[in-house]
């Protein structure tokens, strides 16, 4: 079958013609053959199913249980919703790449995927910051918690996270479209990221470099600083408690959030560092990028499901009710003679 044409002039300017690729080619994991990619598709499908099912379960439980309509759980529902959308944007295309070897992704589709990946990551960072603020108020100023984090305030924080992620990253596709792509159009990842697409251009990318650095520092950088500052204050307040038992109990309420912060920011910082160091994309770049995008949606539901008592009990109650109803239906059918006895 004939490969699609990779280079296509689409915009004529006074200085010449900008050359945009009709398609980018996704590599997946460099150095691995089609057979290994094929077998990697199955754990990837399992991770996608686990991330989607876990996050959706958390959202539905918080939606149905009115006593869970509190700031901590509402922020958790926002985080789970972002994880569902982020997984749905990246994992299906990765599965088709690994399972069926479909490498092509259209130029505009790639830019759209890149925008949603970065914008949703910024929204997740903002929600993690809001959850850190919730922990700070709950531990350091418990009497003011209900008056500070009201329902309308939580809704405004969620809306601000949505708007900020959209506004800061909306220019990215347009500043990439102003570039001309003269090199090989092979993206050395399983999805599209700004820094990887930018490297394929043979024109001046200083605007992209400066703006990319600006939004990373002003969005994720600022968020991580405030989260770190919140935990310093939380730790200070916890250490001032009269007993170690009370201190551990107070800090235990933040363990789930701390795990989510580490799972999100450690790969993000590592990915930013290895990209800023320059040089050709290596296996380390790919592993860090995959960890940054695939790990949080899988780990967050597991951590919050295990550590949050209300959600854990609700899930166990759902399974116990399911097993009881299955037993009841089986007994009725057996009495009616529709099933044979064992």
Tab-separated table of C-alpha atoms in Angstrom:
chain	number	residue	atom	x	y	z
A	1	UNK	CA	0.000	0.000	0.000
A	2	UNK	CA	1.332	3.412	-0.929
A	3	UNK	CA	2.391	5.579	1.985
A	4	UNK	CA	0.649	8.951	2.332
A	5	UNK	CA	2.502	12.006	1.121
A	6	UNK	CA	4.359	13.433	4.080
A	7	UNK	CA	5.180	16.960	2.974
A	8	UNK	CA	2.449	19.280	1.763
A	9	UNK	CA	2.749	23.068	1.128
A	10	UNK	CA	-0.370	24.620	2.566
A	11	UNK	CA	0.351	28.310	3.251
A	12	UNK	CA	1.886	30.748	0.800
A	13	UNK	CA	3.566	33.782	2.315
A	14	UNK	CA	5.364	36.777	0.870
A	15	UNK	CA	8.667	35.162	1.831
A	16	UNK	CA	7.917	31.804	0.245
A	17	UNK	CA	5.900	28.727	1.051
A	18	UNK	CA	5.440	27.143	4.451
A	19	UNK	CA	5.688	23.382	4.184
A	20	UNK	CA	3.431	21.440	6.520
A	21	UNK	CA	3.333	17.651	6.689
A	22	UNK	CA	0.065	16.016	5.716
A	23	UNK	CA	0.895	13.357	8.302
A	24	UNK	CA	3.249	12.759	11.162
A	25	UNK	CA	4.559	9.260	11.821
A	26	UNK	CA	4.456	8.080	15.430
A	27	UNK	CA	7.293	5.761	16.425
A	28	UNK	CA	6.029	4.339	19.708
A	29	UNK	CA	9.052	3.125	21.656
A	30	UNK	CA	12.291	3.493	19.637
A	31	UNK	CA	14.316	0.345	19.186
A	32	UNK	CA	11.437	-2.079	19.681
A	33	UNK	CA	10.116	-4.099	16.769
A	34	UNK	CA	6.485	-4.620	15.685
A	35	UNK	CA	6.201	-7.898	17.602
A	36	UNK	CA	7.114	-6.321	20.963
A	37	UNK	CA	4.850	-3.359	20.206
A	38	UNK	CA	2.014	-5.804	19.502
A	39	UNK	CA	2.362	-7.516	22.874
A	40	UNK	CA	2.704	-4.187	24.680
A	41	UNK	CA	-0.727	-3.212	23.352
A	42	UNK	CA	-2.449	-5.664	25.720
A	43	UNK	CA	-1.154	-4.193	29.017
A	44	UNK	CA	-1.848	-0.769	27.508
A	45	UNK	CA	-5.486	-1.751	26.902
A	46	UNK	CA	-5.672	-3.072	30.469
A	47	UNK	CA	-4.276	0.210	31.818
A	48	UNK	CA	-6.798	2.206	29.775
A	49	UNK	CA	-9.692	0.069	31.029
A	50	UNK	CA	-8.443	0.296	34.619
A	51	UNK	CA	-7.947	4.072	34.454
A	52	UNK	CA	-11.337	4.692	32.856
A	53	UNK	CA	-13.275	2.310	35.098
A	54	UNK	CA	-11.562	3.537	38.273
A	55	UNK	CA	-11.982	7.246	37.530
A	56	UNK	CA	-15.571	6.783	36.325
A	57	UNK	CA	-16.438	4.829	39.479
A	58	UNK	CA	-15.097	7.639	41.669
A	59	UNK	CA	-17.041	10.292	39.725
A	60	UNK	CA	-20.297	8.313	39.901
A	61	UNK	CA	-19.930	7.564	43.618
A	62	UNK	CA	-19.321	11.232	44.423
A	63	UNK	CA	-22.235	12.191	42.155
A	64	UNK	CA	-24.687	9.781	43.814
A	65	UNK	CA	-23.653	10.200	47.459
A	66	UNK	CA	-24.823	13.629	48.625
A	67	UNK	CA	-22.769	13.478	51.814
A	68	UNK	CA	-19.647	13.383	49.603
A	69	UNK	CA	-20.446	16.777	48.071
A	70	UNK	CA	-17.607	18.367	50.024
A	71	UNK	CA	-14.578	20.268	48.669
A	72	UNK	CA	-12.129	17.342	48.899
A	73	UNK	CA	-14.428	14.972	47.004
A	74	UNK	CA	-15.529	17.585	44.466
A	75	UNK	CA	-11.887	18.294	43.625
A	76	UNK	CA	-11.315	14.532	43.397
A	77	UNK	CA	-14.229	14.275	40.937
A	78	UNK	CA	-12.612	17.033	38.840
A	79	UNK	CA	-9.276	15.198	38.915
A	80	UNK	CA	-10.904	11.918	37.884
A	81	UNK	CA	-12.804	13.599	35.044
A	82	UNK	CA	-9.567	15.095	33.707
A	83	UNK	CA	-7.897	11.668	33.921
A	84	UNK	CA	-10.744	10.083	31.918
A	85	UNK	CA	-10.494	12.682	29.139
A	86	UNK	CA	-6.684	12.606	29.080
A	87	UNK	CA	-6.641	8.799	28.845
A	88	UNK	CA	-9.227	8.852	26.059
A	89	UNK	CA	-7.143	11.325	24.050
A	90	UNK	CA	-3.868	9.388	24.242
A	91	UNK	CA	-4.423	5.685	24.873
A	92	UNK	CA	-6.710	4.678	21.943
A	93	UNK	CA	-4.236	6.072	19.402
A	94	UNK	CA	-1.348	4.394	21.218
A	95	UNK	CA	-3.255	1.108	21.162
A	96	UNK	CA	-3.834	1.338	17.392
A	97	UNK	CA	-0.136	2.154	16.955
A	98	UNK	CA	1.072	-0.793	19.030
A	99	UNK	CA	-1.599	-3.311	18.063
A	100	UNK	CA	-2.090	-2.621	14.344
A	101	UNK	CA	1.021	-0.608	13.485
A	102	UNK	CA	-0.961	2.464	12.356
A	103	UNK	CA	1.713	5.156	12.616
A	104	UNK	CA	0.087	7.978	10.661
A	105	UNK	CA	-1.603	10.864	12.460
A	106	UNK	CA	-2.851	13.857	10.476
A	107	UNK	CA	-1.111	17.177	11.010
A	108	UNK	CA	-4.141	19.017	12.445
A	109	UNK	CA	-5.199	15.998	14.521
A	110	UNK	CA	-1.701	15.882	15.981
A	111	UNK	CA	-1.872	19.581	16.880
A	112	UNK	CA	-5.293	19.090	18.468
A	113	UNK	CA	-4.046	16.118	20.507
A	114	UNK	CA	-1.017	18.151	21.598
A	115	UNK	CA	-3.237	21.042	22.732
A	116	UNK	CA	-5.541	18.827	24.791
A	117	UNK	CA	-2.638	16.947	26.385
A	118	UNK	CA	-0.954	20.149	27.560
A	119	UNK	CA	-4.179	21.972	28.485
A	120	UNK	CA	-5.546	19.028	30.485
A	121	UNK	CA	-2.187	18.629	32.242
A	122	UNK	CA	-2.388	22.299	33.263
A	123	UNK	CA	-5.939	21.750	34.546
A	124	UNK	CA	-4.797	18.716	36.536
A	125	UNK	CA	-1.972	20.780	38.022
A	126	UNK	CA	-4.474	23.472	39.060
A	127	UNK	CA	-6.786	20.895	40.681
A	128	UNK	CA	-3.845	19.399	42.593
A	129	UNK	CA	-3.037	22.908	43.831
A	130	UNK	CA	-6.667	23.391	44.918
A	131	UNK	CA	-6.559	20.062	46.766
A	132	UNK	CA	-3.356	21.154	48.509
A	133	UNK	CA	-5.116	24.362	49.598
A	134	UNK	CA	-8.038	22.272	50.865
A	135	UNK	CA	-5.642	20.142	52.955
A	136	UNK	CA	-3.935	23.278	54.266
A	137	UNK	CA	-7.198	24.905	55.403
A	138	UNK	CA	-8.554	21.648	56.858
A	139	UNK	CA	-5.437	21.066	58.992
A	140	UNK	CA	-4.215	24.589	59.786
A	141	UNK	CA	-7.581	26.406	60.014
A	142	UNK	CA	-10.237	23.706	60.556
A	143	UNK	CA	-12.826	26.093	62.000
A	144	UNK	CA	-12.729	28.262	58.876
A	145	UNK	CA	-12.799	25.399	56.367
A	146	UNK	CA	-16.569	25.400	55.800
A	147	UNK	CA	-16.711	29.175	55.339
A	148	UNK	CA	-13.645	29.413	53.053
A	149	UNK	CA	-14.306	26.496	50.690
A	150	UNK	CA	-18.009	26.816	49.986
A	151	UNK	CA	-19.778	25.161	47.057
A	152	UNK	CA	-19.689	28.289	44.840
A	153	UNK	CA	-15.989	28.797	45.677
A	154	UNK	CA	-15.168	25.238	44.609
A	155	UNK	CA	-17.097	25.760	41.370
A	156	UNK	CA	-15.197	28.997	40.678
A	157	UNK	CA	-11.864	27.252	41.302
A	158	UNK	CA	-12.811	24.515	38.837
A	159	UNK	CA	-13.864	27.086	36.236
A	160	UNK	CA	-10.629	29.042	36.757
A	161	UNK	CA	-8.593	25.849	36.227
A	162	UNK	CA	-10.492	25.176	32.993
A	163	UNK	CA	-10.059	28.707	31.653
A	164	UNK	CA	-6.391	28.942	32.594
A	165	UNK	CA	-5.539	25.663	30.884
A	166	UNK	CA	-7.367	26.760	27.728
A	167	UNK	CA	-5.984	30.309	27.575
A	168	UNK	CA	-2.322	29.502	28.214
A	169	UNK	CA	-2.091	26.604	25.750
A	170	UNK	CA	-4.476	27.797	23.030
A	171	UNK	CA	-1.662	29.648	21.140
A	172	UNK	CA	0.503	26.501	20.841
A	173	UNK	CA	-1.093	25.048	17.673
A	174	UNK	CA	-0.900	28.439	15.952
A	175	UNK	CA	2.765	29.091	16.733
A	176	UNK	CA	3.517	25.587	15.435
A	177	UNK	CA	1.586	26.288	12.231
A	178	UNK	CA	3.794	29.299	11.536
A	179	UNK	CA	6.790	26.967	11.213
A	180	UNK	CA	7.953	25.142	8.107
A	181	UNK	CA	8.694	21.427	8.457
A	182	UNK	CA	11.569	20.421	6.208
A	183	UNK	CA	13.010	17.483	8.119
A	184	UNK	CA	11.736	13.964	8.527
A	185	UNK	CA	8.208	14.021	9.931
A	186	UNK	CA	8.719	11.280	12.514
A	187	UNK	CA	7.545	11.961	16.059
A	188	UNK	CA	9.633	9.806	18.379
A	189	UNK	CA	6.780	9.242	20.824
A	190	UNK	CA	3.402	7.523	20.864
A	191	UNK	CA	1.582	10.868	20.943
A	192	UNK	CA	2.139	14.515	20.018
A	193	UNK	CA	3.940	16.930	22.338
A	194	UNK	CA	4.892	20.538	21.622
A	195	UNK	CA	8.621	20.097	22.106
A	196	UNK	CA	8.769	17.096	19.759
A	197	UNK	CA	6.810	18.721	16.930
A	198	UNK	CA	8.888	21.876	17.297
A	199	UNK	CA	12.121	19.888	16.768
A	200	UNK	CA	10.911	18.791	13.319
A	201	UNK	CA	10.975	22.359	11.998
A	202	UNK	CA	13.888	23.786	10.005
A	203	UNK	CA	12.836	27.408	10.648
A	204	UNK	CA	13.441	29.668	13.621
A	205	UNK	CA	11.770	28.200	16.737
A	206	UNK	CA	12.816	30.831	19.286
A	207	UNK	CA	9.209	31.977	19.792
A	208	UNK	CA	8.149	28.396	20.511
A	209	UNK	CA	11.051	27.819	22.903
A	210	UNK	CA	10.439	31.050	24.834
A	211	UNK	CA	6.673	30.645	25.024
A	212	UNK	CA	6.942	26.970	25.941
A	213	UNK	CA	9.359	27.781	28.758
A	214	UNK	CA	7.124	30.673	29.894
A	215	UNK	CA	3.968	28.564	30.236
A	216	UNK	CA	5.790	25.683	31.936
A	217	UNK	CA	7.246	28.042	34.555
A	218	UNK	CA	4.131	30.214	34.993
A	219	UNK	CA	1.660	27.303	35.161
A	220	UNK	CA	3.221	24.072	36.426
A	221	UNK	CA	6.176	25.848	38.021
A	222	UNK	CA	4.027	28.251	40.053
A	223	UNK	CA	1.593	25.479	40.998
A	224	UNK	CA	4.373	23.214	42.250
A	225	UNK	CA	5.865	26.032	44.332
A	226	UNK	CA	2.529	26.783	46.009
A	227	UNK	CA	1.892	23.078	46.612
A	228	UNK	CA	5.331	22.733	48.208
A	229	UNK	CA	4.719	25.835	50.333
A	230	UNK	CA	1.332	24.435	51.431
A	231	UNK	CA	2.955	21.208	52.583
A	232	UNK	CA	5.623	23.094	54.502
A	233	UNK	CA	2.871	24.896	56.414
A	234	UNK	CA	0.942	21.651	56.883
A	235	UNK	CA	4.026	19.867	58.203
A	236	UNK	CA	4.744	22.788	60.543
A	237	UNK	CA	1.191	22.668	61.929
A	238	UNK	CA	1.256	18.864	62.274
A	239	UNK	CA	4.562	18.886	64.194
A	240	UNK	CA	3.081	21.369	66.683
A	241	UNK	CA	0.347	18.935	67.704
A	242	UNK	CA	0.569	17.538	71.220
A	243	UNK	CA	0.996	13.836	70.362
A	244	UNK	CA	2.530	11.810	67.555
A	245	UNK	CA	-0.722	9.902	67.190
A	246	UNK	CA	-2.666	13.074	66.453
A	247	UNK	CA	0.097	14.275	64.117
A	248	UNK	CA	0.086	11.048	62.108
A	249	UNK	CA	-3.712	11.029	61.943
A	250	UNK	CA	-3.763	14.608	60.660
A	251	UNK	CA	-1.028	14.039	58.077
A	252	UNK	CA	-2.612	10.761	56.964
A	253	UNK	CA	-5.479	12.775	55.461
A	254	UNK	CA	-3.003	14.211	52.935
A	255	UNK	CA	-1.229	10.980	51.939
A	256	UNK	CA	-3.447	10.298	48.921
A	257	UNK	CA	-2.983	13.817	47.619
A	258	UNK	CA	0.766	13.704	48.220
A	259	UNK	CA	0.991	10.476	46.178
A	260	UNK	CA	-0.987	12.099	43.349
A	261	UNK	CA	1.324	15.131	43.414
A	262	UNK	CA	4.465	12.979	43.256
A	263	UNK	CA	3.070	10.779	40.461
A	264	UNK	CA	2.205	13.891	38.427
A	265	UNK	CA	5.143	16.226	39.071
A	266	UNK	CA	8.147	13.886	39.281
A	267	UNK	CA	7.775	12.606	35.673
A	268	UNK	CA	6.820	16.127	34.502
A	269	UNK	CA	9.961	17.676	35.979
A	270	UNK	CA	12.102	14.826	34.648
A	271	UNK	CA	10.592	15.196	31.170
A	272	UNK	CA	11.140	18.962	31.181
A	273	UNK	CA	14.758	18.559	32.282
A	274	UNK	CA	15.677	15.961	29.662
A	275	UNK	CA	14.053	18.040	26.904
A	276	UNK	CA	15.788	21.262	27.991
A	277	UNK	CA	19.145	19.486	27.911
A	278	UNK	CA	18.698	19.138	24.160
A	279	UNK	CA	20.143	16.438	21.952
A	280	UNK	CA	18.297	13.730	20.030
A	281	UNK	CA	15.260	12.083	21.561
A	282	UNK	CA	16.367	8.980	23.452
A	283	UNK	CA	14.641	6.080	25.119
A	284	UNK	CA	14.777	8.066	28.373
A	285	UNK	CA	12.667	10.852	26.808
A	286	UNK	CA	10.064	8.325	25.663
A	287	UNK	CA	9.903	6.486	28.979
A	288	UNK	CA	9.521	9.754	30.923
A	289	UNK	CA	6.795	10.992	28.544
A	290	UNK	CA	4.852	7.727	28.757
A	291	UNK	CA	5.172	7.685	32.548
A	292	UNK	CA	4.020	11.309	32.773
A	293	UNK	CA	0.868	10.688	30.712
A	294	UNK	CA	-0.074	7.087	31.498
A	295	UNK	CA	0.759	6.676	35.184
A	296	UNK	CA	-1.447	9.325	36.911
A	297	UNK	CA	-4.790	8.168	35.395
A	298	UNK	CA	-4.039	4.593	36.503
A	299	UNK	CA	-2.559	5.324	39.939
A	300	UNK	CA	-4.937	8.081	41.123
A	301	UNK	CA	-8.103	5.909	41.311
A	302	UNK	CA	-6.178	3.113	43.036
A	303	UNK	CA	-4.636	5.429	45.634
A	304	UNK	CA	-7.812	7.376	46.380
A	305	UNK	CA	-9.932	4.228	46.297
A	306	UNK	CA	-7.662	2.521	48.812
A	307	UNK	CA	-6.977	5.485	51.110
A	308	UNK	CA	-10.382	7.233	51.100
A	309	UNK	CA	-12.634	5.394	53.531
A	310	UNK	CA	-15.966	6.621	52.138
A	311	UNK	CA	-15.139	5.641	48.541
A	312	UNK	CA	-13.651	2.299	49.586
A	313	UNK	CA	-16.727	1.377	51.632
A	314	UNK	CA	-19.077	2.417	48.820
A	315	UNK	CA	-17.207	0.257	46.301
A	316	UNK	CA	-17.214	-2.730	48.678
A	317	UNK	CA	-20.927	-2.225	49.277
A	318	UNK	CA	-21.568	-2.203	45.520
A	319	UNK	CA	-19.745	-5.520	45.097
A	320	UNK	CA	-21.470	-7.098	48.097
A	321	UNK	CA	-24.892	-6.000	46.833
A	322	UNK	CA	-24.007	-7.358	43.406
A	323	UNK	CA	-23.046	-10.764	44.789
A	324	UNK	CA	-26.224	-10.937	46.921
A	325	UNK	CA	-28.451	-10.047	43.988
A	326	UNK	CA	-26.707	-12.634	41.792
A	327	UNK	CA	-27.295	-15.301	44.444
A	328	UNK	CA	-30.970	-14.318	44.770
A	329	UNK	CA	-31.566	-14.441	41.011
A	330	UNK	CA	-29.786	-17.796	40.789
A	331	UNK	CA	-31.987	-19.237	43.583
A	332	UNK	CA	-35.223	-18.011	41.960
A	333	UNK	CA	-34.277	-19.447	38.577
A	334	UNK	CA	-33.321	-22.730	40.181
A	335	UNK	CA	-36.685	-22.975	42.002
A	336	UNK	CA	-38.528	-22.248	38.770
A	337	UNK	CA	-36.676	-25.117	37.118
A	338	UNK	CA	-34.912	-22.836	34.651
A	339	UNK	CA	-31.517	-23.951	35.952
A	340	UNK	CA	-30.375	-27.414	36.818
A	341	UNK	CA	-29.199	-28.174	40.326
A	342	UNK	CA	-25.477	-28.564	41.022
